[in-house]
Short mmCIF file of C-alpha atoms and ligand atoms in Angstrom, two decimals:
data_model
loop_
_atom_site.label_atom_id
_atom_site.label_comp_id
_atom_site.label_asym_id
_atom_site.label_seq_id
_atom_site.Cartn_x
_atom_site.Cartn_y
_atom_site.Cartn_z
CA UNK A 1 8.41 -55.23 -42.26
CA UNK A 2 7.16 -58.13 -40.52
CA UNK A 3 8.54 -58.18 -36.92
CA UNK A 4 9.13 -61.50 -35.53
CA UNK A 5 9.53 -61.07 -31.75
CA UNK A 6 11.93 -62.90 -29.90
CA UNK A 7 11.18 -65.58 -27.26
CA UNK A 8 13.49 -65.84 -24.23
CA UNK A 9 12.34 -68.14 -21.66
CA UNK A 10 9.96 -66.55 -19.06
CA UNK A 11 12.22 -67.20 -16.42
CA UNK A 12 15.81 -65.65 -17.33
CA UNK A 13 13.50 -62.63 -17.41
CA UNK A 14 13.38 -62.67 -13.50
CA UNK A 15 17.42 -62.90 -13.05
CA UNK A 16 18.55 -60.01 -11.49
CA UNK A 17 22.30 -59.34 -13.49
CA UNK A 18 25.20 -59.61 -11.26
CA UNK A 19 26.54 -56.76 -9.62
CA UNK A 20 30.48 -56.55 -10.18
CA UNK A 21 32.41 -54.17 -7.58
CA UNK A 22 32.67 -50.45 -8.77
CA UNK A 23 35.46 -49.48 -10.14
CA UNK A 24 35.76 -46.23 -11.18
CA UNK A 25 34.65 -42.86 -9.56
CA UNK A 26 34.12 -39.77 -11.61
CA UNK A 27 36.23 -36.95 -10.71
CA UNK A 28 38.77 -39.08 -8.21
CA UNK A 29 42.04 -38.68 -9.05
CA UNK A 30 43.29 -41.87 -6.79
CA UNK A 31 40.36 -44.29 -6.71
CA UNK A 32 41.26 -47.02 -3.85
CA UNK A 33 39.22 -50.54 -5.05
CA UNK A 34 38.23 -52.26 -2.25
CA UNK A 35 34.63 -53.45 -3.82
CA UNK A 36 35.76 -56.88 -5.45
CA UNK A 37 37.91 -58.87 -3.36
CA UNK A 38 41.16 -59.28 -5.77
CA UNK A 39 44.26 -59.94 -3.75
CA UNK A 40 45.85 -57.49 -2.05
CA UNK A 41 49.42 -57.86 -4.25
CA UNK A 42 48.10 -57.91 -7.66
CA UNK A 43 49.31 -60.65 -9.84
CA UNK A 44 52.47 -62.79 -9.40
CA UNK A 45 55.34 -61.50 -10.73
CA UNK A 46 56.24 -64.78 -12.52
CA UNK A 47 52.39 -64.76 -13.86
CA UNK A 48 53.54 -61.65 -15.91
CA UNK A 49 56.59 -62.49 -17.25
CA UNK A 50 54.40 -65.94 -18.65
CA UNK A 51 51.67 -63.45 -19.62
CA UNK A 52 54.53 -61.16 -22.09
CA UNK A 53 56.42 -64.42 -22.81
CA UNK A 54 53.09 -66.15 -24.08
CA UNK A 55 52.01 -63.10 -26.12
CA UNK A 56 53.90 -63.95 -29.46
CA UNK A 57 52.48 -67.16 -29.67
CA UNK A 58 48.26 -65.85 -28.88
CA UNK A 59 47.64 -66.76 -32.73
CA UNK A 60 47.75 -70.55 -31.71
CA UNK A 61 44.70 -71.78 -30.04
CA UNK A 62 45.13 -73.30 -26.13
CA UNK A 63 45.54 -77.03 -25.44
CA UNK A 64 42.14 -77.45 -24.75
CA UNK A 65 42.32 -80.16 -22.28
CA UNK A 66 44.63 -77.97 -19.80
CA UNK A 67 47.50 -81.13 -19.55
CA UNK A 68 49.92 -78.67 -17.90
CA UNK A 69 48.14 -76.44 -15.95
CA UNK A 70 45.79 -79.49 -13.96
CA UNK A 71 49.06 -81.24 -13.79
CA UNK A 72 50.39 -78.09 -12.18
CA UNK A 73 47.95 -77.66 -10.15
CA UNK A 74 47.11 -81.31 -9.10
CA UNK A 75 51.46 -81.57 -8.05
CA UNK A 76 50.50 -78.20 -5.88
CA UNK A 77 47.88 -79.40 -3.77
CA UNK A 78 48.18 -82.98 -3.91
CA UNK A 79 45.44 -83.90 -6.18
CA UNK A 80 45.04 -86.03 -9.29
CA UNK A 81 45.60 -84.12 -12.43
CA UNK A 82 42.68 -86.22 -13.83
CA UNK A 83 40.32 -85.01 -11.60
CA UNK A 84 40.58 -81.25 -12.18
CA UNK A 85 38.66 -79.80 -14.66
CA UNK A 86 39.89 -75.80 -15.73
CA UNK A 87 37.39 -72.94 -16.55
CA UNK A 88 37.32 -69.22 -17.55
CA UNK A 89 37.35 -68.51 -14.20
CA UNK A 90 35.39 -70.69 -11.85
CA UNK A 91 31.75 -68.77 -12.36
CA UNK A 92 32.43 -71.29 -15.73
CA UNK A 93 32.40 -74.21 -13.83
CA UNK A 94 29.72 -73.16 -11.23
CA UNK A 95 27.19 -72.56 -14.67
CA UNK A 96 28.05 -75.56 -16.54
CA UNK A 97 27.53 -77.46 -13.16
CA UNK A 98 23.77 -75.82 -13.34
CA UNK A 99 23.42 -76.67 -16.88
CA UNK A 100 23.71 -80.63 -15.98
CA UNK A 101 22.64 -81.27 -13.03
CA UNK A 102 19.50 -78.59 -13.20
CA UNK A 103 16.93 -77.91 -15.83
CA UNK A 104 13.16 -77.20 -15.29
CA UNK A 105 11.47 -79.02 -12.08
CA UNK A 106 14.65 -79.00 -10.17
CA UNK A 107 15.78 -77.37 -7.06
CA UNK A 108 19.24 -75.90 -6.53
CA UNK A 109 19.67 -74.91 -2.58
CA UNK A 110 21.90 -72.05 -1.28
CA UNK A 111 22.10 -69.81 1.73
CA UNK A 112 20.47 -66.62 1.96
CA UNK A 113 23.80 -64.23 1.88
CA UNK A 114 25.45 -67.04 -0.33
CA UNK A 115 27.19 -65.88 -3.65
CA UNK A 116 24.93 -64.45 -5.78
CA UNK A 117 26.23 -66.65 -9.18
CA UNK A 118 24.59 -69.36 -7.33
CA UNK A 119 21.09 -67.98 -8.61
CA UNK A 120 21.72 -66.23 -11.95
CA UNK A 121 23.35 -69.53 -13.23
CA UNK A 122 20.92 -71.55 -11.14
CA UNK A 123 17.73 -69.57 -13.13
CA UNK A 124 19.60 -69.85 -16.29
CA UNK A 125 19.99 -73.60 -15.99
CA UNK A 126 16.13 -73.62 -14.95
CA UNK A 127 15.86 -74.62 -11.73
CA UNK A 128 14.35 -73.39 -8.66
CA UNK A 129 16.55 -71.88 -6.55
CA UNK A 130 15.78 -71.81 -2.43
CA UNK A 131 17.54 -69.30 -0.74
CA UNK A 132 17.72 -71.27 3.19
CA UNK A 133 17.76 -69.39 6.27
CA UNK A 134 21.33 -69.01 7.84
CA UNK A 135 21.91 -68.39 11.84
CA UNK A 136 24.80 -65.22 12.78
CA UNK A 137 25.49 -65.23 9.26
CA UNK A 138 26.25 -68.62 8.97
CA UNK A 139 25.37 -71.62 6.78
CA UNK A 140 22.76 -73.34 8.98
CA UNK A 141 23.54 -77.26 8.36
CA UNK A 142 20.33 -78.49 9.44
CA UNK A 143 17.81 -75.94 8.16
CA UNK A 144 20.04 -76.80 4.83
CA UNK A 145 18.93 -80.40 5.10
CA UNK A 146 15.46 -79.32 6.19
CA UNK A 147 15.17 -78.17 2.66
CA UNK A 148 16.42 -80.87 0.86
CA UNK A 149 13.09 -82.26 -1.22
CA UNK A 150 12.59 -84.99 -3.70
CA UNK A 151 13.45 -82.43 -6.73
CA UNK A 152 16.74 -81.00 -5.07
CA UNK A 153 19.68 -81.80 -7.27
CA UNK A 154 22.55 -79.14 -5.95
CA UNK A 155 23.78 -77.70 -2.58
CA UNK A 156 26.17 -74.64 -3.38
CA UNK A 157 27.79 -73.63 -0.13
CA UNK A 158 30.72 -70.73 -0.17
CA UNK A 159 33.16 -71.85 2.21
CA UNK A 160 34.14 -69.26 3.54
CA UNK A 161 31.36 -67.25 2.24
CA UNK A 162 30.95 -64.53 0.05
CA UNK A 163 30.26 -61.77 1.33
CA UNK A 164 29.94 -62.54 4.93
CA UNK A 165 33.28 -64.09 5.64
CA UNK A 166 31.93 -66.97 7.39
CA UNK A 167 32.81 -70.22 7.45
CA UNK A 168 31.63 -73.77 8.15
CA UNK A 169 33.94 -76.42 10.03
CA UNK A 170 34.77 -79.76 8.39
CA UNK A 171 32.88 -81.67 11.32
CA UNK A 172 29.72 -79.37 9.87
CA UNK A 173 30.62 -79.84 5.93
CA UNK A 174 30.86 -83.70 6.90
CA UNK A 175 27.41 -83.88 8.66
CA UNK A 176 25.83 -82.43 5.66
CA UNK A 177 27.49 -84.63 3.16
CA UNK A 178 26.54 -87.69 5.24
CA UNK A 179 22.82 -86.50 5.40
CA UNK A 180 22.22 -85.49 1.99
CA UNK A 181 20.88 -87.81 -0.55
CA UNK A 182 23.20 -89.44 -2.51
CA UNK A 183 21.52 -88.00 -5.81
CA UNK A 184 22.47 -84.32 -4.54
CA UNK A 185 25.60 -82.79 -5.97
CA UNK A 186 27.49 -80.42 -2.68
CA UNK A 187 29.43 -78.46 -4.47
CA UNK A 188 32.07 -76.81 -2.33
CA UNK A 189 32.90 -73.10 -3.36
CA UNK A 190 36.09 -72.68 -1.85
CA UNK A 191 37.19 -70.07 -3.97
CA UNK A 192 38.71 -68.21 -0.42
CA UNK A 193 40.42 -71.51 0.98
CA UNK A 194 43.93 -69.74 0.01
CA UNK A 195 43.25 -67.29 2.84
CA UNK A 196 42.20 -69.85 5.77
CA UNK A 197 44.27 -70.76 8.77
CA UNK A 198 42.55 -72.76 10.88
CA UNK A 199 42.67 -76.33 11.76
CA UNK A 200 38.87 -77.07 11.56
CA UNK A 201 38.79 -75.93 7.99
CA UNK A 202 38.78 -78.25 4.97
CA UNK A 203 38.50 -76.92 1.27
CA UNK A 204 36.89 -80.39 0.21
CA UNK A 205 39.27 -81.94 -1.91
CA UNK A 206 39.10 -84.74 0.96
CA UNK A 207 35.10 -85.46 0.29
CA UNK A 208 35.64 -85.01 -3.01
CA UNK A 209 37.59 -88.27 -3.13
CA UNK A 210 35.52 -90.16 -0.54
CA UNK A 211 31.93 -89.65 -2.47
CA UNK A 212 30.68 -89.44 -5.67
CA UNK A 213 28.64 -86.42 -5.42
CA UNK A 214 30.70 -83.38 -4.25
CA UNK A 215 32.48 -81.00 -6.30
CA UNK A 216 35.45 -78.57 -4.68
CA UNK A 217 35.59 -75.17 -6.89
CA UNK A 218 38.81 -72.89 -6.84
CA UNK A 219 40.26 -70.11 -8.51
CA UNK A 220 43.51 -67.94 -9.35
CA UNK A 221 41.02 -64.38 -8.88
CA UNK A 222 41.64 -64.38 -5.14
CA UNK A 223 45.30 -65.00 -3.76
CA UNK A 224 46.53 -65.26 -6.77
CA UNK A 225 45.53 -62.36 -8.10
CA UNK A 226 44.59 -62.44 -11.68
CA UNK A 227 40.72 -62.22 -11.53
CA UNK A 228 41.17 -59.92 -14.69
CA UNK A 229 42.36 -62.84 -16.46
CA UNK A 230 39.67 -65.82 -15.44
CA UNK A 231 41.00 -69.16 -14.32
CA UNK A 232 39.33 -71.41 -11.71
CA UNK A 233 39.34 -75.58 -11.48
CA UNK A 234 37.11 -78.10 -10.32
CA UNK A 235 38.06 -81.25 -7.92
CA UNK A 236 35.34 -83.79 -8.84
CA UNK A 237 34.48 -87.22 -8.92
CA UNK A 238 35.16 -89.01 -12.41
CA UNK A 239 31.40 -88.99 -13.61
CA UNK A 240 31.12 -85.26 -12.93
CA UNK A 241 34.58 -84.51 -14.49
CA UNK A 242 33.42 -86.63 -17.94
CA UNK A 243 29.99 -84.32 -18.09
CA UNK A 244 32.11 -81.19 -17.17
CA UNK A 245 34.53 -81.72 -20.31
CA UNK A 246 31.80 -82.85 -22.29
CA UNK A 247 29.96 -79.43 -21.58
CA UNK A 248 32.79 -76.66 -21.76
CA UNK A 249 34.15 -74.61 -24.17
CA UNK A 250 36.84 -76.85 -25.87
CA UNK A 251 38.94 -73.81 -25.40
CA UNK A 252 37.76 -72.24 -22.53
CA UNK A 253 40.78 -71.59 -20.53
CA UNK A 254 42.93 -69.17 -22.87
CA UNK A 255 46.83 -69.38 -23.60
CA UNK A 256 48.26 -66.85 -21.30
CA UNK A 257 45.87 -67.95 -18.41
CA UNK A 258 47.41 -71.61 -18.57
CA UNK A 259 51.22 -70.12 -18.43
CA UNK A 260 49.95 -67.20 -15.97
CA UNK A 261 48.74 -69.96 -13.67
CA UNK A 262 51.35 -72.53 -13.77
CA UNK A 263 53.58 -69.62 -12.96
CA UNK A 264 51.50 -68.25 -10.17
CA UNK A 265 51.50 -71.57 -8.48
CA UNK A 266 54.96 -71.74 -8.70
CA UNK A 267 56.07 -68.02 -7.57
CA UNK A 268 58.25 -68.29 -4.32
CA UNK A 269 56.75 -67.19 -0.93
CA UNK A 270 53.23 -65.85 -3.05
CA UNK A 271 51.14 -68.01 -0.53
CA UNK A 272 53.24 -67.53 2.73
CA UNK A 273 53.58 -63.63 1.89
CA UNK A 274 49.85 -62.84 1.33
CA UNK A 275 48.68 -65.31 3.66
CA UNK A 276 50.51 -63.07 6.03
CA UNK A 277 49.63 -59.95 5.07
CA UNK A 278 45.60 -60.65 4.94
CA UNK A 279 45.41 -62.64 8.57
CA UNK A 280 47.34 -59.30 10.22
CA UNK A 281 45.69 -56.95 7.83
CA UNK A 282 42.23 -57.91 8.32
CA UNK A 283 42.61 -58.35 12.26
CA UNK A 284 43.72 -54.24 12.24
CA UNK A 285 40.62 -53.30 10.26
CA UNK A 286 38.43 -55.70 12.15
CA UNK A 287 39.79 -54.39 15.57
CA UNK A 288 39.91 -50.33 14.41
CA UNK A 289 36.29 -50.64 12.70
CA UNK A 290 34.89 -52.22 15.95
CA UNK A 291 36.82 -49.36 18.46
CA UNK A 292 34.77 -46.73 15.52
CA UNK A 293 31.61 -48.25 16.79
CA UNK A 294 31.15 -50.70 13.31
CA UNK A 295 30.35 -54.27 14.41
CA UNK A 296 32.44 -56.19 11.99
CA UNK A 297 31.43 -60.44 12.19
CA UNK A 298 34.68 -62.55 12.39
CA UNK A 299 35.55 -63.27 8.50
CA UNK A 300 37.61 -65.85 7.55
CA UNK A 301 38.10 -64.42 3.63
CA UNK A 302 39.97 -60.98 2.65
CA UNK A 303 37.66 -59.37 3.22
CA UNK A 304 35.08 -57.84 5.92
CA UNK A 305 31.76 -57.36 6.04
CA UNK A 306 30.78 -53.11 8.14
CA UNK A 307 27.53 -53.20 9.47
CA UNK A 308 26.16 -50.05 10.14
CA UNK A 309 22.89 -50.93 11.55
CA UNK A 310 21.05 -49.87 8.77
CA UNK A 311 20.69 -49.18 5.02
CA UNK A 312 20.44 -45.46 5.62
CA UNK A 313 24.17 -45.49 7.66
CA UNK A 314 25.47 -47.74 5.16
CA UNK A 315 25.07 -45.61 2.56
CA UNK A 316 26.11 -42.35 3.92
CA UNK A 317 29.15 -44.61 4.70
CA UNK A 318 29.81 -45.27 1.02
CA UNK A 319 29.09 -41.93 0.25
CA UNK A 320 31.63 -40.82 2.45
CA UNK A 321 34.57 -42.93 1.30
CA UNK A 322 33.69 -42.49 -2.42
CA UNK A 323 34.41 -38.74 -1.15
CA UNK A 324 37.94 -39.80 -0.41
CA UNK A 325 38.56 -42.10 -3.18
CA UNK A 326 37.84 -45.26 -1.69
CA UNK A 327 35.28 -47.94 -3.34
CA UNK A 328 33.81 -50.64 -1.23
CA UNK A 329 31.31 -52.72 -1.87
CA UNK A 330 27.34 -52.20 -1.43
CA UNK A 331 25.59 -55.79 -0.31
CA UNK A 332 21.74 -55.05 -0.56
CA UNK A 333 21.23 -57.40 -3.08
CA UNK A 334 22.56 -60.34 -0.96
CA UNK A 335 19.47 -59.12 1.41
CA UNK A 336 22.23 -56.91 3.39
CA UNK A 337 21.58 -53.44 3.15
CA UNK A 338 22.79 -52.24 6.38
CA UNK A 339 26.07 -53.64 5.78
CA UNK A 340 29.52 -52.94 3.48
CA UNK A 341 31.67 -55.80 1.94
CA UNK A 342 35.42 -54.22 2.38
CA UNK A 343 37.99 -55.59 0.71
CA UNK A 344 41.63 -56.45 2.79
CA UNK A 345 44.13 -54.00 0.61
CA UNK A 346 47.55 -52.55 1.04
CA UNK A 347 48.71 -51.62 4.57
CA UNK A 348 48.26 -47.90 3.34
CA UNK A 349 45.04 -48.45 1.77
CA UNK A 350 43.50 -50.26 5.13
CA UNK A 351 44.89 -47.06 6.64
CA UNK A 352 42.92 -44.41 4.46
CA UNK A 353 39.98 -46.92 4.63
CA UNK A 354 40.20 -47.09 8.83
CA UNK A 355 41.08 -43.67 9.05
CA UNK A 356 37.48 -42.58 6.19
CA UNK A 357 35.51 -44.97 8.64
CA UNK A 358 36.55 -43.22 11.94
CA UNK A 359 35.76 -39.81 10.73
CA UNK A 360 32.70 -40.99 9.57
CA UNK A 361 31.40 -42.82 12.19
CA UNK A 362 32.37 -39.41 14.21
CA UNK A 363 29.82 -37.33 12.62
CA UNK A 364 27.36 -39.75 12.50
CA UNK A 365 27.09 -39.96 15.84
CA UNK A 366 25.96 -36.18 15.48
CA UNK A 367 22.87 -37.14 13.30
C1 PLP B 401 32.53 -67.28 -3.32
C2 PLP B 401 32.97 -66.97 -4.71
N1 PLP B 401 32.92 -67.94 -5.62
C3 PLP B 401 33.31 -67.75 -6.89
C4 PLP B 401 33.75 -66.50 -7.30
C5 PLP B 401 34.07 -66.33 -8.74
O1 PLP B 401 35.40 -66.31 -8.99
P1 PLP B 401 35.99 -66.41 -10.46
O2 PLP B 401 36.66 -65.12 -10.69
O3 PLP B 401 36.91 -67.57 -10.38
O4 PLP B 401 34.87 -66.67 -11.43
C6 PLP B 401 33.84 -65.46 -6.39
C7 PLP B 401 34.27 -64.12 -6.82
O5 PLP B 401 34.04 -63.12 -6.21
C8 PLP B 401 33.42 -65.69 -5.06
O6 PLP B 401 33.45 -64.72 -4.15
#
């Protein structure tokens, strides 16, 4: 028989596939799942009771424009319904905003520990993407806009980022957005914003309304706890919003996600309650990793990022708490391979975590 070989384009050959958190261990009996950052609580309560309560009805396809759920959300946090566009999590929104603003010749900027999406859907959509220097771990504003060249068409900044836990200021987002070109879409990952507490930290539904070319991404995997069952949004200007619906699936949000997330916005104390729990939570493991001898950077998400000083002590690290159980995540593929990404979990589960990482950093000191 005649084979006729297949023709992908030469570059999604060089995309290296995303690496999701671990989440089983062979052998375990109680496997602790710290490697993927879902909230500490698990879904809302309300979100399953909508979840069983939609099932019956799953034959019926969703409203594909989302009415209730962006009204839901927009009445949340303040924001015109209109404006919000819904996705199978927001990794959908983050690839269709490659597909129309990239293609081949164009440049799509990120940072070099930024979230790695930013390049697989980057090389999907065709474009080049430079990976900019950061400074402590940081988004470096200027060395951003240093970058910046005729062919850019995207800046994707995680704010905070994933997976260092850092975070740039509004004063900082606001000097980039002033100096960028106004052809270049900023698109705003703020997929962690549910976890800030500062003063001098904006999500970017604020420059979202005062420009034309920046995009604020969310999503209900983080605080709200339902990563399993993909829902994110999109704050953008009205031009991006018409290309946005133009491109997605027409159903791409499915019928239990748009009751499970009207619900979880509207579940009493969910926001208070974890906010909470992850600003005391991840100041214990920050301060007991740090008295073990692991430098731990400030994060501002819920999660940390160990550094062990190098690859080889990382690893033995995650050796060592896959030996009790516990699954963290390894970050050599965002050029990191010295460090660990912990997830912020249950009190009890930070304390088998702290407790793993003491021991360990014990008898390492014995190498
Ligand atoms: C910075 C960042 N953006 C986006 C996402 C994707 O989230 P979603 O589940 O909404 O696709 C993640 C998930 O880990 C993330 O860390």
């Amino acid at each position: 028989m005649n084979k006729m070989p297949l023709h992908p384009r030469p570059e999604i050959l060089d995309i290296e596939p995303y690496t999701p958190g671990v989440s089983k261990l062979p052998g375990a009996n109680r496997v602790i799942k710290l490697s993927s950052n879902e909230g500490a609580f698990g879904p809302p309560p309300g979100a399953l009771r909508a979840i069983a309560a939609a099932a019956p009805g799953l034959h019926r396809y969703p409203d594909g424009s989302a009415t209730r759920l962006r009204q839901a959300i927009g009445d949340r946090f303040g924001l015109d319904g209109e404006r919000i566009v819904c996705g199978a999590g927001s990794d959908d929104l983050i690839f269709l905003l490659c597909h129309i603003y990239g293609g081949a010749g164009t440049e799509l900027i990120m940072t070099a520990h930024g979230f790695s999406i930013y390049q697989i859907a980057g090389r999907l959509a065709g474009c080049r993407v430079v990976k900019v220097p950061e400074r402590n771990l940081t988004a470096d504003v200027d060395a951003i806009l240093a970058w910046v060249s005729p062919a850019t068409r995207m800046v994707f900044i995680a704010n905070p980022n994933n997976p260092t836990g850092t975070f740039l200021p509004h004063t900082e987002i606001l000097r980039l957005r002033a100096a960028l070109p106004p052809d270049v879409l900023l698109v705003l990952d703020a997929a962690y914003a549910e976890y800030m507490d500062r003063p001098d930290y904006d999500a970017g539904a604020s420059l979202v309304d005062a420009a034309d070319n920046v995009v604020m991404t969310r999503t209900f995997s983080k605080m709200f706890g339902m990563g399993g069952l993909r829902l994110g949004w999109a704050y953008a200007p009205p031009s991006v919003v018409d290309l946005l619906h133009r491109t997605r699936g027409p159903f791409n949000v499915s019928l239990a996600a748009h009751d499970a997330g009207i619900a979880a916005l509207a579940e009493p104390g969910w926001v208070e309650k974890s906010l909470a729990h992850n600003t005391a939570e991840r100041a214990r493991v920050t301060a007991a990793l740090a008295a073990a001898g692991i430098r731990v950077p400030p994060s501002e998400g819920n999660f940390v990022l160990a550094d062990f000083g190098t690859p080889d002590v990382a690893e033995a690290a995650d050796r060592h708490l896959r030996g009790r159980g516990l699954i963290v995540r390894r970050v050599g593929g965002y050029g990191l391979p010295h460090c660990l990404r912990i997830t912020i979990g249950l009190a009890e589960e930070n304390d088998l975590l702290i407790d793993a990482l003491r021991d360990f950093m014990k008898e390492a000191v014995l190498f």
